[in-house]
mmCIF file of C-alpha atoms and ligand atoms in Angstrom:
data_model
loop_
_atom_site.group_PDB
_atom_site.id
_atom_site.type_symbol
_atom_site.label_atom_id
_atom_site.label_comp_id
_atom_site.label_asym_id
_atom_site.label_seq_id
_atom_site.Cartn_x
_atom_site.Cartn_y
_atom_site.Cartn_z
ATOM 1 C CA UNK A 183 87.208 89.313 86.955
ATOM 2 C CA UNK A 184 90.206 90.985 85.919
ATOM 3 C CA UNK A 185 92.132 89.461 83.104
ATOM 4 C CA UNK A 186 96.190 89.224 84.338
ATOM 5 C CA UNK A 187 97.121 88.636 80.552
ATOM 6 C CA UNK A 188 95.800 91.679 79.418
ATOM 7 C CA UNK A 189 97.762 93.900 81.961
ATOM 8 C CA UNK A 190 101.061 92.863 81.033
ATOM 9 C CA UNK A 191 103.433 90.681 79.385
ATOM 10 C CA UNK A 192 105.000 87.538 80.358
ATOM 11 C CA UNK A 193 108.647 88.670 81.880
ATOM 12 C CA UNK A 194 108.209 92.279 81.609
ATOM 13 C CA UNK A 195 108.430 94.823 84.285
ATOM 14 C CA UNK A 196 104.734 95.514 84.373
ATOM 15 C CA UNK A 197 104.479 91.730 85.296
ATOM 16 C CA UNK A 198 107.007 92.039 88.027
ATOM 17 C CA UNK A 199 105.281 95.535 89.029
ATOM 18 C CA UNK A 200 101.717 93.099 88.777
ATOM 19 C CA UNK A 201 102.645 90.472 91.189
ATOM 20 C CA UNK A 202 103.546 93.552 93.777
ATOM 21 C CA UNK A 203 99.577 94.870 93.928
ATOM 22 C CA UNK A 204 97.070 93.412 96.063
ATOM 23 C CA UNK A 205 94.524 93.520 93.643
ATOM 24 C CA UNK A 206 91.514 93.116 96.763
ATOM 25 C CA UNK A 207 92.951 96.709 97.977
ATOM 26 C CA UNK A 208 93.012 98.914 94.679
ATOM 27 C CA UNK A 209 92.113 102.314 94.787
ATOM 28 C CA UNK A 210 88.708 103.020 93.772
ATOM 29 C CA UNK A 211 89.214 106.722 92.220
ATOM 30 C CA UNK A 212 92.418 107.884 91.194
ATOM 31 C CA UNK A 213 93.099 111.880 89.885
ATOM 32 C CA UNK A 214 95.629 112.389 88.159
ATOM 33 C CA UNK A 215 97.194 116.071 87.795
ATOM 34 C CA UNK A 216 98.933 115.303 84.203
ATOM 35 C CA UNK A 217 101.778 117.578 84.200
ATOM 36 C CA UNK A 218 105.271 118.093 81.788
ATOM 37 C CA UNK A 219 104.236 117.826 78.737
ATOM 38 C CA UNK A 220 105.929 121.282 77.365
ATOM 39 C CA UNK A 221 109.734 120.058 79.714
ATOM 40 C CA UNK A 222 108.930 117.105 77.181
ATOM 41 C CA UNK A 223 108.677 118.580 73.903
ATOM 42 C CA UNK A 224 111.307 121.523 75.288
ATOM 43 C CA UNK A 225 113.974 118.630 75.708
ATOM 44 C CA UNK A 226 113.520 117.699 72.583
ATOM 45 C CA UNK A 227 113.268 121.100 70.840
ATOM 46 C CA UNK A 228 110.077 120.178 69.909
ATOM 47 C CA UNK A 229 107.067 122.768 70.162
ATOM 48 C CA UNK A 230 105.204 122.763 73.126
ATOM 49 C CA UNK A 231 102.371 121.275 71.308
ATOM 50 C CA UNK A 232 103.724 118.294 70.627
ATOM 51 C CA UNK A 233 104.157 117.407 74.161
ATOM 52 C CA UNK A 234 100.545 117.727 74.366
ATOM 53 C CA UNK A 235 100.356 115.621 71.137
ATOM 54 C CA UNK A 236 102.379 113.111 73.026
ATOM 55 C CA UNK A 237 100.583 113.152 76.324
ATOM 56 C CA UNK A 238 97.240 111.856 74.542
ATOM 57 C CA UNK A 239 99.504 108.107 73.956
ATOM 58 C CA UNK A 240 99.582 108.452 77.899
ATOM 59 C CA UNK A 241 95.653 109.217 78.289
ATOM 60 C CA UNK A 242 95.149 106.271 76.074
ATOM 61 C CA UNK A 243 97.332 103.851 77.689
ATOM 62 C CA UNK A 244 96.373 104.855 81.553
ATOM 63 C CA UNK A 245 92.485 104.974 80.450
ATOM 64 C CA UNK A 246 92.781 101.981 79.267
ATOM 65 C CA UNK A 247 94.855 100.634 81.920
ATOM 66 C CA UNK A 248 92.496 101.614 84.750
ATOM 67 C CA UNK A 249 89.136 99.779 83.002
ATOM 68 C CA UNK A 250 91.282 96.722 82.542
ATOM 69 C CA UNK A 251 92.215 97.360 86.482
ATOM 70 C CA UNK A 252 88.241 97.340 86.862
ATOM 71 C CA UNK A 253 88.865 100.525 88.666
ATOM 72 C CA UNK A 254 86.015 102.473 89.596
ATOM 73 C CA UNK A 255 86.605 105.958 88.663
ATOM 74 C CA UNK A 256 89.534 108.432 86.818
ATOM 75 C CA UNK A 257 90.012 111.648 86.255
ATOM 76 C CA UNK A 258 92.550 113.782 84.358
ATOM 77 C CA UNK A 259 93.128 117.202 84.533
ATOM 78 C CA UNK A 260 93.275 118.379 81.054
ATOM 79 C CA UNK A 261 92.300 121.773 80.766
ATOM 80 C CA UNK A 262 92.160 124.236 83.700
ATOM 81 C CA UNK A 263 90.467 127.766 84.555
ATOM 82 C CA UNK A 264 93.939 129.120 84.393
ATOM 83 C CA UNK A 265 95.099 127.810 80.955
ATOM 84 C CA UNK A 266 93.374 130.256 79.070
ATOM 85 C CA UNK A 267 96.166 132.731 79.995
ATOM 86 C CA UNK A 268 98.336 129.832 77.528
ATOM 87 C CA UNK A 269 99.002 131.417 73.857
ATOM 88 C CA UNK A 270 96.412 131.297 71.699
ATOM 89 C CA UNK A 271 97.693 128.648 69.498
ATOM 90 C CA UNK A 272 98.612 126.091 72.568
ATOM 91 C CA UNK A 273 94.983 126.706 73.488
ATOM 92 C CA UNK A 274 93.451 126.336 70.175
ATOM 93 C CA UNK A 275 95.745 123.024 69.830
ATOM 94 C CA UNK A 276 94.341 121.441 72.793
ATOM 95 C CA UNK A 277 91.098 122.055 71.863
ATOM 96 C CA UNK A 278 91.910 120.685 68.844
ATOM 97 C CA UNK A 279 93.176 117.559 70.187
ATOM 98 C CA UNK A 280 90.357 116.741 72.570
ATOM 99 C CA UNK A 281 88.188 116.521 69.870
ATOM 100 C CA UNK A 282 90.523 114.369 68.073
ATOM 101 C CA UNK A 283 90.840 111.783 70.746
ATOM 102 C CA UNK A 284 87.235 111.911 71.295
ATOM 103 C CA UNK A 285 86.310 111.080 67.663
ATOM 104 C CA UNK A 286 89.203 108.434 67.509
ATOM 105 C CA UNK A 287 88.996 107.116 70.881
ATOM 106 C CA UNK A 288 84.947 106.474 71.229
ATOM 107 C CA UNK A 289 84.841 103.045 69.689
ATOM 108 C CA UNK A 290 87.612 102.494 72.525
ATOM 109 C CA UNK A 291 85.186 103.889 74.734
ATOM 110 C CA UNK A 292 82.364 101.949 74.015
ATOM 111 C CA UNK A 293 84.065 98.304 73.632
ATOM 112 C CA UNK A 294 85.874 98.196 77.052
ATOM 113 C CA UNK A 295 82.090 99.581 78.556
ATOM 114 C CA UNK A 296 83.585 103.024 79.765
ATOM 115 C CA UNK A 297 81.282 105.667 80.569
ATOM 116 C CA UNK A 298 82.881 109.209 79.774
ATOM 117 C CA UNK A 299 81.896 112.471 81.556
ATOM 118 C CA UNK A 300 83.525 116.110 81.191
ATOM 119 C CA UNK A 301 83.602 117.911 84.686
ATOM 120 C CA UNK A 302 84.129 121.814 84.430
ATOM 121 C CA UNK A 303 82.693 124.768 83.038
ATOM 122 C CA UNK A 304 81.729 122.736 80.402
ATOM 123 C CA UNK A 305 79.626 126.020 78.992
ATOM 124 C CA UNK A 306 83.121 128.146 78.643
ATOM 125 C CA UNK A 307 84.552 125.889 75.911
ATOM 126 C CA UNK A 308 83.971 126.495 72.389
ATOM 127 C CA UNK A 309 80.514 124.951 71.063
ATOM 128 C CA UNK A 310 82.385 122.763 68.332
ATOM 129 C CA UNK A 311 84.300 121.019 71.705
ATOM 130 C CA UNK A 312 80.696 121.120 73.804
ATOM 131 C CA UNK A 313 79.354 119.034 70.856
ATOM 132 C CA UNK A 314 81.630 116.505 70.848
ATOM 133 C CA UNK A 315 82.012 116.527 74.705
ATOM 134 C CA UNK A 316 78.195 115.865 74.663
ATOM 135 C CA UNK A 317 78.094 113.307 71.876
ATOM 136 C CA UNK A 318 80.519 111.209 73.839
ATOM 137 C CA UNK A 319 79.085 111.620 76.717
ATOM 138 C CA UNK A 320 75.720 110.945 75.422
ATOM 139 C CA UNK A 321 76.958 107.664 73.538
ATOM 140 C CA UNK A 322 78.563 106.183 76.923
ATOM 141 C CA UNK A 323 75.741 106.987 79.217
ATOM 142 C CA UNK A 324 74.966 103.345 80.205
ATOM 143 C CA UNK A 325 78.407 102.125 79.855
ATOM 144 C CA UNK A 326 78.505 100.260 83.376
ATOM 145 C CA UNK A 327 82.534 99.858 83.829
ATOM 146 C CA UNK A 328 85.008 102.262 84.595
ATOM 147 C CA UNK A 329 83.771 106.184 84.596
ATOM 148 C CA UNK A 330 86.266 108.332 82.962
ATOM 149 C CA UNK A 331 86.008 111.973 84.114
ATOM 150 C CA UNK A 332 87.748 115.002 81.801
ATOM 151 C CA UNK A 333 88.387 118.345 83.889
ATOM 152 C CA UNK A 334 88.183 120.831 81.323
ATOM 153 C CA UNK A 335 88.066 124.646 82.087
ATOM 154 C CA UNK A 336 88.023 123.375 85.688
ATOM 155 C CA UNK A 337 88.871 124.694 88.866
ATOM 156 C CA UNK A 338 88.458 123.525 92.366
ATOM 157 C CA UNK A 339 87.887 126.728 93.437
ATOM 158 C CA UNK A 340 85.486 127.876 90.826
ATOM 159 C CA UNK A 341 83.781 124.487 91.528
ATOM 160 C CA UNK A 342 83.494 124.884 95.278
ATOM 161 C CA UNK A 343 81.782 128.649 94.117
ATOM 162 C CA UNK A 344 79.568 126.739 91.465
ATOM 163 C CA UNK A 345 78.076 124.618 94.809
ATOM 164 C CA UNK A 346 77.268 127.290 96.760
ATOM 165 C CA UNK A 347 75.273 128.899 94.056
ATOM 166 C CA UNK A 348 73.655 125.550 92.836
ATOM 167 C CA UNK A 349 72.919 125.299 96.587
ATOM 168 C CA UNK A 350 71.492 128.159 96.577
ATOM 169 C CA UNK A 351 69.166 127.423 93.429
ATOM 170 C CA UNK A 352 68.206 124.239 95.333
ATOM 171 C CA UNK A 353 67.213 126.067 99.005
ATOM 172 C CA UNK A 354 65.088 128.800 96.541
ATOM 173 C CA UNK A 355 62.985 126.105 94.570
ATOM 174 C CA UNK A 356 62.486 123.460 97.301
ATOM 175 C CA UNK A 357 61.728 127.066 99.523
ATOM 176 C CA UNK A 358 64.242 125.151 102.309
ATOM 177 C CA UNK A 359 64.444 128.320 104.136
ATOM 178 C CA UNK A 360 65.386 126.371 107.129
ATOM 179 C CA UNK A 361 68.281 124.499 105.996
ATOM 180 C CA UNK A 362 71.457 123.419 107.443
ATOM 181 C CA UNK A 363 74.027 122.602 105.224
ATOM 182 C CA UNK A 364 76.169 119.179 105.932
ATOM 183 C CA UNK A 365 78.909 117.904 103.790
ATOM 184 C CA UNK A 366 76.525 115.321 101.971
ATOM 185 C CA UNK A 367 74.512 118.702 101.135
ATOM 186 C CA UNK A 368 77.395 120.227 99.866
ATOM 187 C CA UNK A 369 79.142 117.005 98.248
ATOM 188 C CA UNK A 370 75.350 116.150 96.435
ATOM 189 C CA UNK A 371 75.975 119.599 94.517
ATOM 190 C CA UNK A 372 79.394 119.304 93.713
ATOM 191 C CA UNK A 373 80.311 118.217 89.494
ATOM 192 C CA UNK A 374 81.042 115.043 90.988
ATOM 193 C CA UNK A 375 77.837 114.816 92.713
ATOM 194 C CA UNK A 376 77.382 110.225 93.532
ATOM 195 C CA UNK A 377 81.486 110.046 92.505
ATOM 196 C CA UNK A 378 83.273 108.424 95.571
ATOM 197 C CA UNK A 379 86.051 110.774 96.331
ATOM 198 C CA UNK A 380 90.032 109.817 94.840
ATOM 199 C CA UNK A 381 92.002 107.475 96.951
ATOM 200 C CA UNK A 382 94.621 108.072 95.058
ATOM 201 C CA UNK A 383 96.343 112.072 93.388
ATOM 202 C CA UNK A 384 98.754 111.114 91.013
ATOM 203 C CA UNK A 385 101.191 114.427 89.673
ATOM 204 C CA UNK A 386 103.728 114.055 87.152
ATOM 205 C CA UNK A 387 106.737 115.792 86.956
ATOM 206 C CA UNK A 388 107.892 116.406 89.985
ATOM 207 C CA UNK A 389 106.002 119.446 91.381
ATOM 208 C CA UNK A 390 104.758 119.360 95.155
ATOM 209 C CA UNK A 391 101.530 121.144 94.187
ATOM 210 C CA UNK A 392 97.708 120.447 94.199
ATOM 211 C CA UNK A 393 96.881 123.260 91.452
ATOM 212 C CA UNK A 394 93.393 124.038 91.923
ATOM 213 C CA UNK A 395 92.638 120.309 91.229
ATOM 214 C CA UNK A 396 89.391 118.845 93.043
ATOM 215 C CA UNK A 397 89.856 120.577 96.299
ATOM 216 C CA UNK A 398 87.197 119.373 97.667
ATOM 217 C CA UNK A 399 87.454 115.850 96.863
ATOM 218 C CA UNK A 400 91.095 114.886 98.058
ATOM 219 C CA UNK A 401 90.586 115.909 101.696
ATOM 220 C CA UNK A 402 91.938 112.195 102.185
ATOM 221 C CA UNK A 403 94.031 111.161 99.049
ATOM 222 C CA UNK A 404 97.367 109.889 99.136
ATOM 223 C CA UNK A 405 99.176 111.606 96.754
ATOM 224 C CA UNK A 406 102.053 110.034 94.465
ATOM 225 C CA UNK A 407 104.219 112.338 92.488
ATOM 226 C CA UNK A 408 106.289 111.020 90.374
ATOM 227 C CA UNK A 409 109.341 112.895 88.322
ATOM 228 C CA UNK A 410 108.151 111.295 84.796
ATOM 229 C CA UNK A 411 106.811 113.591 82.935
ATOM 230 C CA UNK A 412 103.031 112.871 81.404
ATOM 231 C CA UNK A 413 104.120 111.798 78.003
ATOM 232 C CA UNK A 414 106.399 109.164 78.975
ATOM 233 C CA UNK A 415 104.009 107.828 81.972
ATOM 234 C CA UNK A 416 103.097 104.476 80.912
ATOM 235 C CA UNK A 417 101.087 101.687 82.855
ATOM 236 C CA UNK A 418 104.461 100.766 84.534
ATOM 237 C CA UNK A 419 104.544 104.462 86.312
ATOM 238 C CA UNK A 420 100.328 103.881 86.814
ATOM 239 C CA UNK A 421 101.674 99.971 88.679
ATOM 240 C CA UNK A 422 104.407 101.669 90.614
ATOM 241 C CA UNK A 423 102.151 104.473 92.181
ATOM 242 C CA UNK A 424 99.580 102.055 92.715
ATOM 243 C CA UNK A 425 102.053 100.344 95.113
ATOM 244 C CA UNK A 426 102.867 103.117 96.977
ATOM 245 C CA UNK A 427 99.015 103.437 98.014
ATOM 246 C CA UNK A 428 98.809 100.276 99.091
ATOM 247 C CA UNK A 429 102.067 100.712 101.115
ATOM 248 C CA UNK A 430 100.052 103.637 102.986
ATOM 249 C CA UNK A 431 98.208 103.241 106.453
ATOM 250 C CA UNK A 432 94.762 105.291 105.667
ATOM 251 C CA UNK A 433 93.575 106.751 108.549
ATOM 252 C CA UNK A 434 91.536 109.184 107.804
ATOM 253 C CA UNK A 435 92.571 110.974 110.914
ATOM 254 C CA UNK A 436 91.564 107.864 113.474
ATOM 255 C CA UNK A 437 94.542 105.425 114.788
ATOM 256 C CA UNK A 438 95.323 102.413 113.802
ATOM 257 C CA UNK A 439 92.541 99.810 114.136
ATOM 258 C CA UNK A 440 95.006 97.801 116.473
ATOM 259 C CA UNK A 441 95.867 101.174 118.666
ATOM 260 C CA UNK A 442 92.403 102.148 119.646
ATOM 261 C CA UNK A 443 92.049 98.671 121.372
ATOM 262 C CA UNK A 444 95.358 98.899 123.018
ATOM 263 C CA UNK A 445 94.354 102.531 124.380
ATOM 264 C CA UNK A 446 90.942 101.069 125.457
ATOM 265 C CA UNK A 447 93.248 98.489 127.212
ATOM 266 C CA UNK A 448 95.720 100.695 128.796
ATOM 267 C CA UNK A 449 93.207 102.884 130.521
ATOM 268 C CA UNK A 450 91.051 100.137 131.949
ATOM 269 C CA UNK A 451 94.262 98.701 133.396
ATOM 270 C CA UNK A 452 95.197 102.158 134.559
ATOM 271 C CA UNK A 453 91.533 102.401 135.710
ATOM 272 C CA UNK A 454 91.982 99.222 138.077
ATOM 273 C CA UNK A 455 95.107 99.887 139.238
ATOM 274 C CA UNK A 456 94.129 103.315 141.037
ATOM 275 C CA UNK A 457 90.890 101.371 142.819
HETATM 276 C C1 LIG B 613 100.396 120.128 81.513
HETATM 277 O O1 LIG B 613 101.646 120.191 80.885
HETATM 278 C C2 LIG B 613 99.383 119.562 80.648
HETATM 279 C C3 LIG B 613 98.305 120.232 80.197
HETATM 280 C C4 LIG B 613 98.003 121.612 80.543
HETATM 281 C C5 LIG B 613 97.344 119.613 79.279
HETATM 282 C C6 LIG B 613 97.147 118.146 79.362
HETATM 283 C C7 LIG B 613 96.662 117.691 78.056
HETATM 284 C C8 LIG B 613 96.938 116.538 77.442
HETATM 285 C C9 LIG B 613 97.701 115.443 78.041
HETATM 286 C C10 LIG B 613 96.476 116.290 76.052
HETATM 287 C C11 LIG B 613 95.038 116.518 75.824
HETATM 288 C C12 LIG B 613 94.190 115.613 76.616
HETATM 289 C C13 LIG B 613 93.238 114.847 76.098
HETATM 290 C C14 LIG B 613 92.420 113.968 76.974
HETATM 291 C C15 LIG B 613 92.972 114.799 74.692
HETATM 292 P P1 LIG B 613 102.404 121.593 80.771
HETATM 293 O O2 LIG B 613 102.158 122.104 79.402
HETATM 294 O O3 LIG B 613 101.975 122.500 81.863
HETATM 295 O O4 LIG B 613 103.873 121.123 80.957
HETATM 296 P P2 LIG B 613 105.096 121.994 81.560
HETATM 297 O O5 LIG B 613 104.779 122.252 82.997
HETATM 298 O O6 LIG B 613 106.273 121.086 81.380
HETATM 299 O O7 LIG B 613 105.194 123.254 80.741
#
């Protein structure tokens, strides 16, 4: 049952936001592409790094936000294939902060039930971050509420490549030399292998891009993006895009359920009027 207090404050715009979500039609699985964090710090002639440093108040408050939601499934897009091309001190700092918020953030974890799992070449990060990626992950395992998945050295590319040769592992030992290879096949192998596509693609700041982000897996998202950049979005920004889902038709390249009926109609009646 989710708890109406805990969302938001008498009076307060989350509580206005609140009253504007049908909370029977949330999205299961929202992404969210967590952009702006150096225009942050850069308008404030701060270091890049601190935008980053500020973007983990956002991680906590949406994280949190979403298991309170009872949402299904999130995942944030922390760390991609491409970033290591970053200097080596933003990298290093990053690093440095994931393991932060892991160590800090685990007793978080555990006490609103959240299970935690890193998707992403997992086995390209530095073995001080794989050991606290797999401590947390290990310590969450049969957490039964909201699944919180970190892309880290992730690309949807390099992920759809990682399939095919996982696929291929899979035809060699089960000797499937007969196969045919549907999209549950291919799905079954992906790093989100039993995760229910996003409904939802949130992107801060602005930018009318996917970037490499779960390719695969948004065939059918809506996507929100939103000009506020990560380290000011706040659970109002997470209400807001929320209720521009729901103010979607879905239609997962059908019609409307009313319109197929009404075509049914039309051509029966065209049907009987040409007899
Ligand atoms: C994009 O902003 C953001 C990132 C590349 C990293 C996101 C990381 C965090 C929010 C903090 C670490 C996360 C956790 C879970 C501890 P950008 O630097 O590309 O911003 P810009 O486009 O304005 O330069």
């Amino acid at each position: 049952m989710i708890d109406l207090r805990k969302l938001a404050e008498p009076g307060s715009i989350e509580e206005s936001l609140l009253e504007k979500i049908d909370l029977n039609r949330l999205p299961r699985h929202i992404a969210v592409i967590m952009d702006g964090n150096g225009r942050w710090a850069k308008s404030r002639r701060l270091p890049r790094v601190e935008g980053h440093r500020a973007g983990i108040a956002s991680v906590r408050e949406i994280v949190e936000t979403a298991a309170r939601l009872e949402l299904g499934v999130i995942t944030l897009y922390a760390f991609s294939v491409e970033n290591w091309k970053r200097p080596r001190f933003e990298v290093a700092t990053l690093m440095m902060l994931l393991k932060e918020y892991l160590r800090k953030e685990l007793a978080t974890l555990m006490e609103n039930n959240i299970r935690f799992v890193p998707i992403g070449r997992i086995e390209g990060l530095d073995p001080s971050v794989q050991r606290e990626l797999r401590y947390a992950e290990e310590q969450t395992a049969k957490n039964t509420g909201l699944l919180f998945q970190i892309a880290l050295n992730y690309g949807g590319r390099a992920e759809i490549v990682d399939t095919v040769n996982r696929i291929m592992t899979t035809l060699r030992e089960k000797e499937m030399t007969d196969a045919v290879i549907d999209e549950a096949f291919f799905g079954d192998h992906l790093y989100t292998a039993n995760v229910d596509d996003p409904d939802l693609l949130i992107r801060t700041s602005g930018e009318l891009r996917v970037s490499n982000f779960l390719l695969w897996q948004i065939a059918y998202a809506e996507i929100h993006v939103t000009k506020v950049l990560w380290p000011d979005f706040r659970k109002q920004h997470l209400f807001e895009a929320i209720i521009d889902f729901q103010s979607r038709e879905r239609r997962y390249g059908g019609v409307e359920p009313g319109e197929q009926e009404m075509f049914v109609e039309q051509q029966s009646a065209e049907g009987d009027s040409e007899k």
